[in-house]
N, CA and C of each residue as an Amber inpcrd file, in Angstrom:
protein
   630
  -0.7790000 -41.0150000  24.1380000  -1.7880000 -39.5710000  24.0680000
  -1.7550000 -40.6490000  22.2300000  -3.5010000 -40.2640000  21.5450000
  -3.8010000 -40.7270000  20.5390000  -3.0080000 -39.8680000  19.2920000
  -3.1410000 -40.9410000  18.1350000  -2.8110000 -39.8120000  16.5590000
  -3.5430000 -38.4130000  16.3260000  -4.8680000 -38.1740000  16.9440000
  -5.3700000 -36.6020000  16.6510000  -4.7920000 -35.9450000  17.6820000
  -4.2290000 -36.2930000  18.7080000  -3.5720000 -35.1780000  19.8890000
  -2.3860000 -35.1700000  19.6480000  -2.0760000 -36.0910000  18.9990000
  -0.3660000 -35.8900000  18.6340000  -0.4890000 -34.6060000  17.2440000
  -1.5340000 -34.6060000  16.2560000  -1.7370000 -33.9180000  15.1300000
  -1.4910000 -31.7140000  15.6340000  -2.6560000 -31.7520000  16.4890000
  -2.6360000 -31.3130000  17.0000000  -1.9130000 -30.4220000  17.6580000
  -0.8330000 -31.3290000  18.2840000   0.1860000 -31.0150000  19.4570000
   0.9630000 -30.0780000  18.3880000   0.9270000 -31.2080000  17.1400000
   2.3160000 -30.6510000  16.5890000   1.7500000 -29.3050000  15.5390000
   0.4180000 -29.1690000  15.2900000   0.3640000 -28.2450000  14.2780000
  -0.0040000 -26.9530000  15.5360000   0.3400000 -27.0150000  16.8240000
  -0.0560000 -25.6740000  17.8820000   1.7550000 -24.9610000  17.7730000
   2.5960000 -25.9430000  18.1060000   4.0730000 -25.9610000  17.8640000
   4.3040000 -25.2660000  16.7080000   3.8500000 -25.7790000  15.4510000
   4.2500000 -25.1000000  14.4320000   3.8730000 -23.4500000  14.3270000
   2.2660000 -23.1770000  14.9070000   2.2650000 -21.9330000  14.5840000
   2.8260000 -21.0260000  15.7510000   2.9480000 -21.7930000  16.3910000
   3.6940000 -20.8870000  17.5790000   5.1910000 -20.4970000  17.1140000
   5.8880000 -21.6550000  16.5180000   7.2700000 -21.1610000  16.1270000
   6.9790000 -20.0050000  14.9320000   6.0840000 -20.3070000  14.2210000
   5.9130000 -19.4920000  12.7290000   5.2990000 -18.1360000  13.5690000
   4.8740000 -17.8850000  14.7200000   4.6760000 -16.7170000  14.9730000
   5.5030000 -16.2270000  16.1630000   6.3780000 -16.8770000  16.2330000
   7.5270000 -16.1290000  17.0420000   8.8880000 -15.9540000  15.3580000
   8.5200000 -16.4280000  14.2990000   9.7770000 -16.1290000  13.8470000
   9.5080000 -14.5390000  12.6730000   7.6350000 -15.0750000  13.2520000
   7.1330000 -13.2190000  12.3020000   7.4040000 -11.9770000  13.1360000
   7.5590000 -12.1910000  14.4900000   8.2020000 -11.2670000  15.2790000
   9.6010000 -11.1320000  15.3140000  10.0940000 -12.0080000  15.3230000
  11.6130000 -11.8230000  14.8690000  12.1350000 -10.9380000  13.6930000
  11.0510000 -11.1540000  12.6510000  11.5840000 -10.6440000  11.3580000
  11.9380000  -9.1950000  11.6890000  12.7730000  -8.6990000  11.1620000
  13.7190000  -6.8440000  11.4200000  12.6940000  -6.5120000  10.4910000
  12.2480000  -5.0830000  11.0010000  11.2670000  -3.9570000  10.3260000
  12.6260000  -4.0630000   8.6410000  11.9110000  -3.1410000   8.1630000
  12.4740000  -2.3750000   7.5530000  13.1540000  -0.9630000   6.9600000
  13.5790000  -0.2530000   7.4760000  13.4050000   0.7450000   7.7650000
  14.2630000   1.4620000   6.4260000  14.7410000   0.9980000   5.2090000
  15.0640000   1.5210000   4.0560000  14.4890000   2.5520000   3.0220000
  14.7340000   3.7850000   3.4350000  13.5580000   4.3090000   2.6710000
  13.8690000   4.0140000   1.2020000  12.3190000   3.9470000   0.5090000
  12.3910000   3.9540000  -1.1320000  11.4720000   4.7500000  -1.4330000
  11.7410000   4.9480000  -3.1290000  10.4710000   6.2150000  -3.6220000
   9.2320000   5.2100000  -3.9620000   8.4540000   6.4040000  -3.1890000
   6.5800000   6.3580000  -3.3340000   6.5930000   7.1600000  -4.4210000
   5.8790000   6.0630000  -5.0730000   5.0260000   7.6530000  -5.8490000
   3.6860000   7.1080000  -6.4540000   2.9980000   8.4790000  -6.7060000
   1.7100000   8.3960000  -6.1940000   1.1240000  10.1760000  -6.2270000
  -0.5060000  10.0390000  -5.7420000  -0.6340000  11.1280000  -5.6470000
  -0.7610000  11.9190000  -4.2430000  -0.5520000  13.0470000  -4.5100000
  -1.1920000  14.0180000  -2.8050000  -1.7450000  15.6360000  -2.4020000
  -2.9150000  15.1490000  -2.0660000  -3.3220000  16.3450000  -1.5000000
  -3.7580000  16.5730000  -0.0740000  -3.9140000  18.0930000  -0.0440000
  -3.8140000  18.1240000   1.8650000  -5.4870000  18.5590000   1.7300000
  -5.6200000  17.7390000   2.9770000  -6.7470000  18.0850000   3.9250000
  -7.1160000  18.3180000   5.2740000  -7.3750000  19.7050000   5.5450000
  -7.2250000  20.3730000   6.0890000  -5.3930000  20.3300000   6.9140000
  -5.0480000  19.9350000   8.2900000  -3.6990000  20.0000000   8.4420000
  -2.8460000  18.3490000   8.2690000  -4.0380000  17.7470000   7.5600000
  -3.4690000  16.7300000   6.7910000  -2.6910000  16.6020000   5.5770000
  -1.6400000  15.8380000   5.5470000  -1.5820000  15.3300000   4.1320000
  -1.5740000  14.1820000   3.7240000  -2.1670000  13.7840000   2.5580000
  -2.6740000  12.4980000   2.2370000  -2.1910000  11.7920000   0.9880000
  -1.7180000  10.5100000   0.9710000  -0.6140000  10.1470000  -0.1620000
  -1.7400000   8.8950000  -0.8530000  -1.6270000   9.1280000  -2.0440000
  -2.4180000   7.9960000  -2.5150000  -1.1520000   6.9700000  -3.5230000
  -0.8630000   6.2300000  -3.6560000   0.1540000   5.0570000  -3.8760000
  -0.6710000   4.4080000  -5.9190000   0.3540000   5.0470000  -6.3510000
   0.1730000   4.5040000  -8.1140000  -0.6120000   3.6280000  -8.0160000
  -1.4480000   3.4430000  -9.3490000  -2.3040000   1.7870000  -9.2940000
  -2.7690000   1.5480000  -7.6220000  -3.1390000   2.0070000  -7.1760000
  -3.2730000   1.5630000  -5.7420000  -4.4690000   2.3820000  -5.0910000
  -5.5010000   1.7820000  -4.4110000  -6.4450000   1.9490000  -3.6880000
  -6.5340000   2.7110000  -2.5030000  -4.9720000   2.2970000  -1.6540000
  -5.1060000   2.8560000  -0.5190000  -4.8190000   3.8810000   0.0750000
  -4.6290000   4.5730000   0.7820000  -4.1230000   5.9050000   1.2760000
  -3.3760000   5.7100000   2.2130000  -2.4860000   6.6600000   2.6250000
  -1.6090000   6.7570000   3.8050000  -1.3870000   8.3710000   4.0780000
  -1.1240000   8.6380000   5.1850000  -0.7220000   9.9740000   5.9760000
   0.7250000  10.5020000   6.2300000   1.2400000  11.2950000   5.1660000
   2.4010000  11.7800000   5.2620000   3.2800000  13.0200000   6.5580000
   3.8780000  12.7310000   6.4890000   4.7960000  12.9410000   7.6250000
   6.2020000  13.8410000   7.2540000   6.0990000  14.5940000   7.3150000
   7.4240000  14.9920000   6.9280000   8.5030000  15.0300000   8.0820000
   9.8190000  14.2450000   7.5770000  10.5260000  14.0130000   8.7930000
  12.1290000  14.6100000   7.6700000  11.9450000  15.6570000   6.8520000
  13.3640000  15.6360000   6.1370000  14.0540000  16.8540000   7.0960000
  14.8270000  17.5950000   6.9410000  15.3560000  18.3390000   7.2630000
  14.9440000  20.1480000   7.0010000  14.5300000  20.8300000   8.2750000
  13.6960000  22.1270000   7.7230000  12.4200000  21.8450000   7.6940000
  11.8410000  20.7230000   7.4680000  10.5030000  20.1430000   6.6780000
  10.8270000  20.6230000   5.3070000  11.6690000  20.5010000   4.6810000
  12.4130000  20.8140000   3.2140000  10.9040000  20.0020000   1.8140000
  11.0240000  19.3360000   2.3910000   9.9280000  18.2590000   1.5330000
   8.2200000  19.2820000   2.0330000   7.9620000  20.0470000   2.3320000
   6.7100000  20.0940000   2.8120000   6.9860000  21.8550000   1.7780000
   7.7070000  22.2680000   2.2510000   8.2800000  24.0610000   0.8480000
   8.1800000  23.4350000   0.0810000   8.7200000  22.1850000  -0.7730000
   9.2510000  21.6620000  -1.8860000   7.4250000  21.9330000  -2.6380000
   6.6400000  21.1810000  -1.8880000   5.7920000  20.7930000  -2.7200000
   4.5340000  21.9780000  -2.1490000   4.8280000  22.5900000  -1.4470000
   4.0460000  24.2240000  -1.2150000   4.1980000  24.9920000  -2.4160000
   5.9320000  25.1420000  -2.8300000   5.9410000  25.8590000  -3.9120000
   5.2230000  25.9180000  -4.8870000   4.2760000  24.6280000  -5.0530000
   3.6390000  24.2120000  -6.5260000   2.1710000  24.3000000  -6.0770000
   1.9930000  24.5340000  -4.9230000   0.1320000  24.5380000  -4.5450000
  -0.3080000  23.7430000  -3.7050000   0.8710000  22.9720000  -3.2260000
  -0.1620000  21.5170000  -2.2510000  -0.9920000  22.4180000  -1.4800000
  -0.7260000  22.8990000  -0.4710000  -1.4280000  23.7650000   0.5130000
  -2.3360000  24.9270000   0.2480000  -2.0710000  25.3830000  -1.0700000
  -3.2990000  25.7630000  -2.3100000  -4.3240000  24.9470000  -2.2320000
  -4.2920000  23.7380000  -2.2360000  -5.4230000  22.9150000  -2.6730000
  -5.1880000  21.9530000  -3.6320000  -4.1880000  22.1680000  -4.7270000
  -4.1190000  21.8840000  -5.5740000  -3.3920000  20.0560000  -5.5680000
  -4.0330000  18.9600000  -6.9790000  -3.5370000  17.7700000  -6.1320000
  -2.2270000  17.3440000  -7.0060000  -1.8050000  17.0480000  -6.3950000
  -0.2020000  17.2350000  -7.1320000   0.2120000  15.3650000  -7.5710000
   0.8720000  15.1600000  -8.5700000   1.8190000  14.2430000  -8.6400000
   3.1750000  14.4080000  -8.1350000   3.3380000  12.8360000  -6.9290000
   4.8300000  13.2360000  -6.8360000   5.4720000  12.1210000  -6.0200000
   6.7310000  11.9800000  -6.1810000   7.7790000  11.4420000  -5.8020000
   8.5020000  10.9950000  -4.8380000   8.0380000  10.7650000  -4.0170000
   9.3820000  10.6710000  -2.3540000   9.5640000   9.6580000  -1.7300000
  10.8020000  10.1800000  -1.4040000  11.8790000   9.3930000  -0.5030000
  11.2260000   8.9980000   0.7780000  10.5450000   7.8620000   1.2490000
  10.0130000   7.4280000   2.7220000   9.9720000   6.1120000   2.6340000
   9.7110000   6.4190000   4.7100000   9.1960000   4.5140000   4.5450000
   7.7470000   4.6310000   4.9360000   7.4760000   3.6650000   4.6940000
   5.8920000   3.0290000   4.9170000   5.7150000   3.1350000   6.6200000
   5.1090000   2.7230000   7.5320000   5.0700000   3.0500000   8.5870000
   4.0160000   2.9710000   9.4440000   3.1300000   1.7600000   9.7580000
   2.0090000   1.8830000   9.8300000   0.8200000   2.9820000   9.3070000
   1.1230000   2.4160000   8.8250000  -0.0730000   3.3070000   7.7130000
   0.4020000   5.4000000   7.2460000   1.4870000   5.1000000   7.4930000
   1.7760000   6.6750000   8.0480000   3.1250000   6.8310000   6.7500000
   3.1290000   7.7380000   6.1120000   4.4650000   7.9390000   4.8640000
   5.3940000   8.9190000   5.2120000   6.4570000   8.0870000   5.8450000
   7.6440000   9.1410000   6.3900000   8.2730000   9.3510000   5.1210000
   8.3610000  10.9040000   5.0560000   9.2730000  11.5830000   3.9920000
  10.2760000  11.9890000   4.3300000  11.5440000  11.8550000   3.9530000
  12.5100000  12.4870000   4.2970000  13.5280000  13.0050000   2.7480000
  13.0980000  13.3060000   1.8610000  13.4230000  13.4730000   0.6080000
  12.4690000  13.8560000  -0.4630000  12.2670000  14.5030000  -1.3320000
  11.4790000  14.3650000  -2.8740000  12.1060000  14.3060000  -3.7500000
  11.5660000  14.0200000  -4.4520000  12.0290000  13.5560000  -6.3080000
  11.9280000  14.5760000  -7.3660000  10.5690000  14.5950000  -6.9290000
   9.7320000  15.5580000  -7.8140000   8.0950000  15.6200000  -7.1720000
   7.8590000  16.8440000  -8.7320000   6.1330000  16.8010000  -8.2690000
   5.5340000  17.7930000  -8.8970000   4.2270000  17.2330000  -9.5660000
   3.3310000  18.3510000 -10.7080000   2.3310000  18.2190000 -10.4720000
   2.1610000  19.4820000 -10.4400000   0.3030000  19.5130000 -10.4820000
  -0.6850000  18.7700000 -11.2820000  -1.2340000  18.2500000 -11.2150000
  -2.1360000  17.3210000 -12.1220000  -1.6090000  16.4650000 -12.4080000
  -0.7260000  16.0270000 -12.0050000   0.4380000  15.5400000 -13.4880000
   0.1730000  13.5070000 -12.8180000   0.7190000  12.8520000 -14.0060000
  -0.3210000  11.3110000 -14.3490000   1.0970000  10.2210000 -13.5330000
   0.6060000   9.2140000 -12.9870000   1.6950000   8.5660000 -12.6430000
   2.6870000   8.3640000 -13.6860000   4.3300000   7.7720000 -13.1750000
   5.0820000   7.1550000 -13.8750000   5.8850000   6.0170000 -13.5420000
   5.9790000   5.2770000 -14.5000000   6.6700000   4.2710000 -14.0430000
   7.8930000   4.4760000 -14.0260000   9.3350000   3.3260000 -12.8250000
  10.3950000   4.2430000 -12.4470000  11.0780000   3.8120000 -13.9580000
  12.1520000   4.5480000 -13.6160000  13.1960000   4.1830000 -15.3260000
  13.6440000   3.0320000 -14.9170000  13.7440000   2.3850000 -14.2340000
  15.0910000   0.7910000 -14.1950000  15.8480000   1.1560000 -15.1500000
  16.6330000   0.0720000 -15.7970000  17.8160000   0.3270000 -16.3440000
  18.1510000   1.4540000 -17.3470000  17.2750000   1.4910000 -17.9570000
  17.0540000   2.1550000 -19.5610000  17.3370000   3.9380000 -18.7960000
  16.5370000   4.0870000 -17.9090000  16.5890000   5.4100000 -18.1640000
  16.9220000   5.8200000 -16.2240000  18.5450000   6.9190000 -15.9070000
  19.0120000   7.1520000 -14.1770000  18.0200000   8.5810000 -14.5440000
  18.3130000   8.9160000 -15.4510000  17.9850000  11.0140000 -15.1340000
  17.4820000  11.4070000 -16.1380000  16.5300000  12.5530000 -15.8870000
  15.8450000  12.8280000 -17.2690000  15.9300000  14.6810000 -16.5020000
  16.5420000  15.4820000 -17.4810000  16.1880000  16.7360000 -17.3340000
  15.4910000  17.7760000 -18.9860000  15.2310000  18.6310000 -18.7730000
  14.1240000  19.5120000 -18.9510000  14.6510000  21.6310000 -18.9530000
  14.0460000  22.0450000 -19.5260000  14.6550000  23.3740000 -19.9590000
  13.2290000  23.9000000 -20.9700000  13.2290000  25.3300000 -21.1780000
  13.1700000  26.2690000 -21.9150000  13.5400000  27.2820000 -22.3410000
  13.4540000  28.0680000 -23.7090000  14.1130000  28.6340000 -23.8670000
  15.5480000  28.3910000 -24.7090000  16.4180000  28.0270000 -24.9860000
  15.3800000  26.9670000 -25.9370000  14.4510000  25.6640000 -25.0190000
  13.5680000  24.9100000 -25.4450000  13.1060000  24.4380000 -25.1410000
  14.1100000  22.7680000 -25.2880000  14.7350000  22.0820000 -24.3910000
  15.4880000  20.8470000 -24.6900000  15.1680000  19.5770000 -23.6790000
  15.4690000  18.5290000 -23.6910000  14.7560000  17.7810000 -23.2030000
  15.9730000  16.3350000 -23.2200000  16.9350000  15.4830000 -21.9630000
  17.4290000  15.0080000 -22.0780000  17.4670000  13.4190000 -21.2600000
  17.7730000  12.2730000 -21.9850000  17.4430000  11.4050000 -20.7510000
  19.0930000  10.5130000 -20.9200000  19.0230000   9.8230000 -19.7630000
  20.2000000   9.1950000 -19.3130000  19.8340000   8.4900000 -19.1410000
  21.0450000   7.1560000 -19.5770000  20.8200000   5.9860000 -18.5830000
  20.9700000   4.7410000 -19.8860000  20.6650000   3.1360000 -19.4830000
  21.3550000   2.4750000 -19.9560000  22.4970000   2.5170000 -21.1460000
  22.1430000   1.6720000 -22.5980000  23.3530000   2.3640000 -22.9210000
  23.5700000   3.9930000 -24.3380000  22.8080000   4.8080000 -23.5810000
  23.1550000   6.2830000 -24.2310000  22.1880000   7.7280000 -23.3400000
  23.0310000   8.4760000 -23.0940000  22.5400000  10.0970000 -23.1820000
  21.9360000  10.7280000 -24.3140000  20.9610000  10.9350000 -24.8540000
  20.1540000  11.8540000 -25.5980000  19.6500000  12.6210000 -25.1920000
  19.4910000  14.1060000 -25.9480000  19.8870000  15.3540000 -25.6350000
  18.6910000  16.4540000 -27.4780000  17.4470000  15.9400000 -26.5680000
  16.4750000  16.7570000 -27.9810000  16.8140000  18.4460000 -27.7160000
  17.0310000  19.0170000 -28.5290000  16.8730000  20.5580000 -28.2830000
  15.4900000  21.0910000 -29.6280000  15.0270000  21.8510000 -29.8320000
  13.9030000  22.2250000 -30.5670000  14.2190000  22.5870000 -31.8380000
  13.7640000  22.3030000 -33.1020000  14.3270000  22.2090000 -34.4210000
  15.6000000  22.0660000 -34.8820000  16.4400000  21.1970000 -33.8820000
  17.5050000  20.4190000 -33.7340000  17.7460000  19.2290000 -34.0860000
  18.5470000  18.1880000 -34.2820000  18.9910000  17.1320000 -34.3020000
  19.2300000  16.4630000 -33.2430000  18.5200000  15.1080000 -32.4900000
  18.9380000  14.8240000 -31.4670000  20.4870000  14.7560000 -31.5350000
  21.1090000  14.3740000 -30.4880000  22.7810000  14.3190000 -30.3350000
  22.3770000  13.3680000 -29.0750000  23.0840000  11.7430000 -29.6040000
  23.3000000  10.6400000 -28.9820000  24.6180000  10.7660000 -28.7520000
  25.2720000  10.1010000 -26.9790000  26.8730000  10.0780000 -26.7450000
  26.3220000   8.3470000 -25.8330000  27.5730000   8.5180000 -26.2060000
  27.2140000   6.3490000 -25.0890000  27.3490000   7.0680000 -23.2580000
  26.8190000   5.9970000 -22.7770000  26.1210000   6.7680000 -21.3060000
  26.8610000   5.8230000 -20.8540000  27.4550000   6.5610000 -19.2970000
  28.4680000   6.4480000 -17.7400000  27.9900000   6.8580000 -17.1040000
  27.5440000   6.4520000 -15.9530000  27.4800000   6.7780000 -14.8440000
  27.9460000   7.6170000 -14.3740000  27.0070000   8.9930000 -14.0350000
  27.5750000   9.9710000 -13.3370000  28.2750000  10.1690000 -12.3570000
  29.0020000  11.1780000 -12.5050000  30.0600000  11.2870000 -11.1680000
  29.9060000  12.1920000  -9.9940000  29.4870000  11.5870000  -8.5640000
  28.7990000  12.1390000  -7.5450000  29.9020000  13.1140000  -7.1420000
  29.8120000  14.1830000  -6.2780000  31.0570000  14.6370000  -5.6090000
  30.1220000  16.0080000  -4.6350000  29.8530000  15.1500000  -3.6970000
  29.1870000  15.7460000  -2.7320000  28.0280000  15.9740000  -3.2040000
  26.9480000  17.0810000  -3.0740000  25.3210000  17.6230000  -3.5660000
  25.7830000  17.6860000  -5.5310000  26.8300000  17.0870000  -6.0200000
  27.0350000  17.7550000  -7.6970000  26.3330000  16.0730000  -8.3800000
  26.3600000  16.6080000  -9.4150000  26.6140000  14.8470000 -10.2850000
  26.9520000  15.4170000 -11.6760000  28.0110000  14.5670000 -12.0140000
  28.5140000  15.3950000 -13.5910000  28.5650000  14.2760000 -14.6290000
  28.1780000  14.7230000 -15.5140000  28.5630000  13.5660000 -16.8550000
  29.6080000  14.3350000 -17.4760000  30.6480000  13.5930000 -18.2380000
  31.3300000  14.2730000 -19.8160000  31.4640000  13.1960000 -20.6140000
  31.1620000  13.4090000 -21.7850000  31.2070000  12.5630000 -22.5780000
  31.3080000  13.3660000 -24.4260000  32.0210000  12.6840000 -24.9060000
  32.2000000  13.0250000 -26.7300000  31.8830000  12.0930000 -27.6440000
  31.2340000  12.6840000 -28.4490000  31.1370000  11.6940000 -30.0530000
  30.5060000  12.1560000 -31.2900000  31.3480000  11.4150000 -32.3810000
  30.8470000  12.7250000 -33.1320000  30.7680000  13.9750000 -33.1680000
  32.1870000  14.5770000 -32.8570000  32.4750000  15.3250000 -32.7430000
  31.1440000  16.5970000 -31.9290000  30.8970000  15.9760000 -31.0260000
  29.8430000  16.8060000 -30.3220000  30.5430000  16.2970000 -28.9010000
  31.0670000  17.3860000 -28.0060000  31.1410000  17.2690000 -26.7250000
  29.7300000  17.6980000 -25.3610000  30.0880000  17.0660000 -24.6890000
  28.4750000  17.1610000 -23.6120000  29.1820000  17.2580000 -22.1540000
  28.7430000  18.2060000 -21.8900000  29.0570000  18.1310000 -19.7530000
  27.8270000  18.5290000 -19.7260000  27.1090000  18.0340000 -18.2330000
  26.0220000  17.6550000 -17.7090000  26.4510000  17.8610000 -16.2940000
  26.0370000  18.9150000 -15.4860000  25.9320000  19.2530000 -14.4230000
  24.9020000  19.2490000 -13.5050000  24.5550000  18.6470000 -12.1960000
  23.2990000  18.7860000 -11.6780000  23.7990000  18.3810000 -10.1260000
  23.0900000  19.8310000  -9.7070000  23.2990000  20.4460000  -8.5110000
  21.7770000  19.6450000  -7.4900000  22.1500000  19.6460000  -6.9250000
  21.2110000  18.6780000  -5.4970000  20.3390000  20.5700000  -4.4880000
  19.5250000  21.0070000  -5.4530000  19.0060000  22.5520000  -5.3050000
  17.3930000  22.3510000  -5.7270000  16.7600000  22.7290000  -5.4360000
  14.9880000  22.8590000  -5.6290000  15.2150000  23.2810000  -6.9100000
  14.3770000  22.9530000  -8.2710000  14.3560000  23.9220000  -9.2760000
  12.7670000  23.6720000  -9.6660000  12.5350000  25.3240000 -10.1720000
  11.0110000  25.0550000 -10.1320000  10.9100000  25.9750000 -11.5350000
  10.0780000  24.7830000 -12.1240000   9.7490000  24.6920000 -13.6870000
   8.1920000  25.1870000 -14.0700000   7.9270000  26.5080000 -14.4570000
   7.1150000  27.1760000 -14.6140000   6.3020000  26.7340000 -15.4720000
   6.5680000  26.2210000 -15.8920000   6.2510000  25.8850000 -17.9060000
   5.1510000  24.4850000 -17.7570000   5.9990000  23.9630000 -16.2830000
   5.5600000  22.2300000 -16.7530000   4.8630000  22.1770000 -15.0370000
   4.8280000  23.2060000 -14.1550000   3.8450000  23.8280000 -13.2300000
   4.5820000  22.7030000 -12.5740000   5.7930000  22.7080000 -12.1300000
   6.4680000  21.7340000 -11.1690000   7.4440000  21.9110000 -10.7770000
   7.8490000  20.9910000  -9.3980000   9.2680000  21.5120000  -8.7830000
  10.0920000  20.1860000  -8.5910000  11.5190000  19.9360000  -8.9910000
  12.2990000  19.1940000  -9.1270000  13.3300000  19.2500000  -8.0740000
  14.0680000  17.9040000  -8.1570000  14.6110000  17.6580000  -6.4430000
  16.0090000  18.8050000  -7.1550000  16.5080000  18.4970000  -8.3880000
  17.7440000  19.1250000  -8.9930000  17.8220000  20.1170000  -9.7760000
  19.0950000  20.9430000 -10.0710000  19.5940000  22.3440000 -11.0110000
  19.9280000  21.6670000 -12.3760000  19.6750000  22.0680000 -13.7750000
  20.4130000  20.9740000 -14.4320000  21.0910000  22.2130000 -15.0750000
  22.4470000  22.4570000 -15.5650000  22.9440000  23.5760000 -16.7310000
  23.7920000  21.7800000 -17.3520000  23.5000000  21.6680000 -18.7570000
  23.8260000  20.8580000 -19.6570000  24.5080000  21.9370000 -20.5420000
  25.6650000  21.4110000 -21.4230000  26.4290000  22.3840000 -22.3160000
  27.5440000  21.4450000 -23.5250000  26.4270000  21.6460000 -24.5230000
  26.7770000  21.4810000 -26.0770000  27.4930000  21.6980000 -26.7390000
  29.0720000  21.6580000 -26.4740000  30.1310000  22.1690000 -27.9980000
  30.0920000  23.7490000 -27.5210000  29.7750000  24.0740000 -26.3930000
  29.4370000  25.6410000 -25.8390000  28.3470000  26.4490000 -25.7050000
  27.8550000  25.5440000 -25.8710000  25.8940000  26.0660000 -25.6930000
  25.8020000  25.4130000 -24.6650000  25.6180000  26.7280000 -23.7810000
  24.8330000  26.2960000 -22.4000000  23.0720000  26.5940000 -22.1770000
  22.4200000  25.0270000 -21.4550000  21.2420000  25.1100000 -21.7130000
  21.0070000  24.9870000 -19.7680000  19.6880000  25.0260000 -19.6690000
  19.3690000  25.5920000 -17.8370000  18.1190000  24.8870000 -18.2210000
  17.5830000  24.3670000 -16.8170000  16.9790000  23.2570000 -16.4760000
  16.6140000  22.7520000 -15.0440000  15.9640000  21.6810000 -15.4260000
  15.3380000  21.8180000 -13.9210000  16.1910000  19.2570000 -14.3720000
  15.8510000  18.4950000 -13.5350000  16.0610000  17.3410000 -13.4670000
  16.0050000  16.3830000 -12.7720000  15.7290000  15.3360000 -12.5890000
  15.3060000  14.3220000 -11.9160000  15.6120000  12.7000000 -12.0060000
  15.4850000  12.0620000 -10.9270000  16.1140000  10.8410000 -11.1820000
  14.8010000  10.1720000 -11.2570000  15.1440000   8.9440000 -12.3920000
  14.2610000   7.9310000 -12.7590000  14.5870000   6.5730000 -12.2870000
């Protein structure tokens, strides 16, 4: 066998081994959060990832079609374009959605919160907003000073996540229940219903994971 033939044989063997390794690579079926824009075209649900020109069909694999119901509550079936955050698996061009985090009509893409943000919550009457993650929990209320407390990981109790903290004569209790929350003023739907109590004052609103 010539040197050239030996190189060809080695190349063929290497290619064969590489292909076998790729074929044996297990498929990652771990659901991940997908961020993007979504609309309905006929019977098809179309998803376009943030900062990406690709498209994917959406298949609702949630229990009792809860994902589709939540999206329809903010106008998906009525033809509105939504910004959505869906938990799912991308399989051969189809996003198999098993849960939803939030959806807003004509909303803009948002970057994941990373280490600095684990939760966000907001409500109306009176207007308030909360950010939790990193080192702090920050609560802002219209016309009042910002309240800042040390962050601690929320305790999970079934479908409820809780936080209790105190600092500088402020006592804060947060209860997040995994039930769909509609915010008409924000034109959105969220996966969690929030109850925030600060020094005996109760605030109601919606929450979502970051």
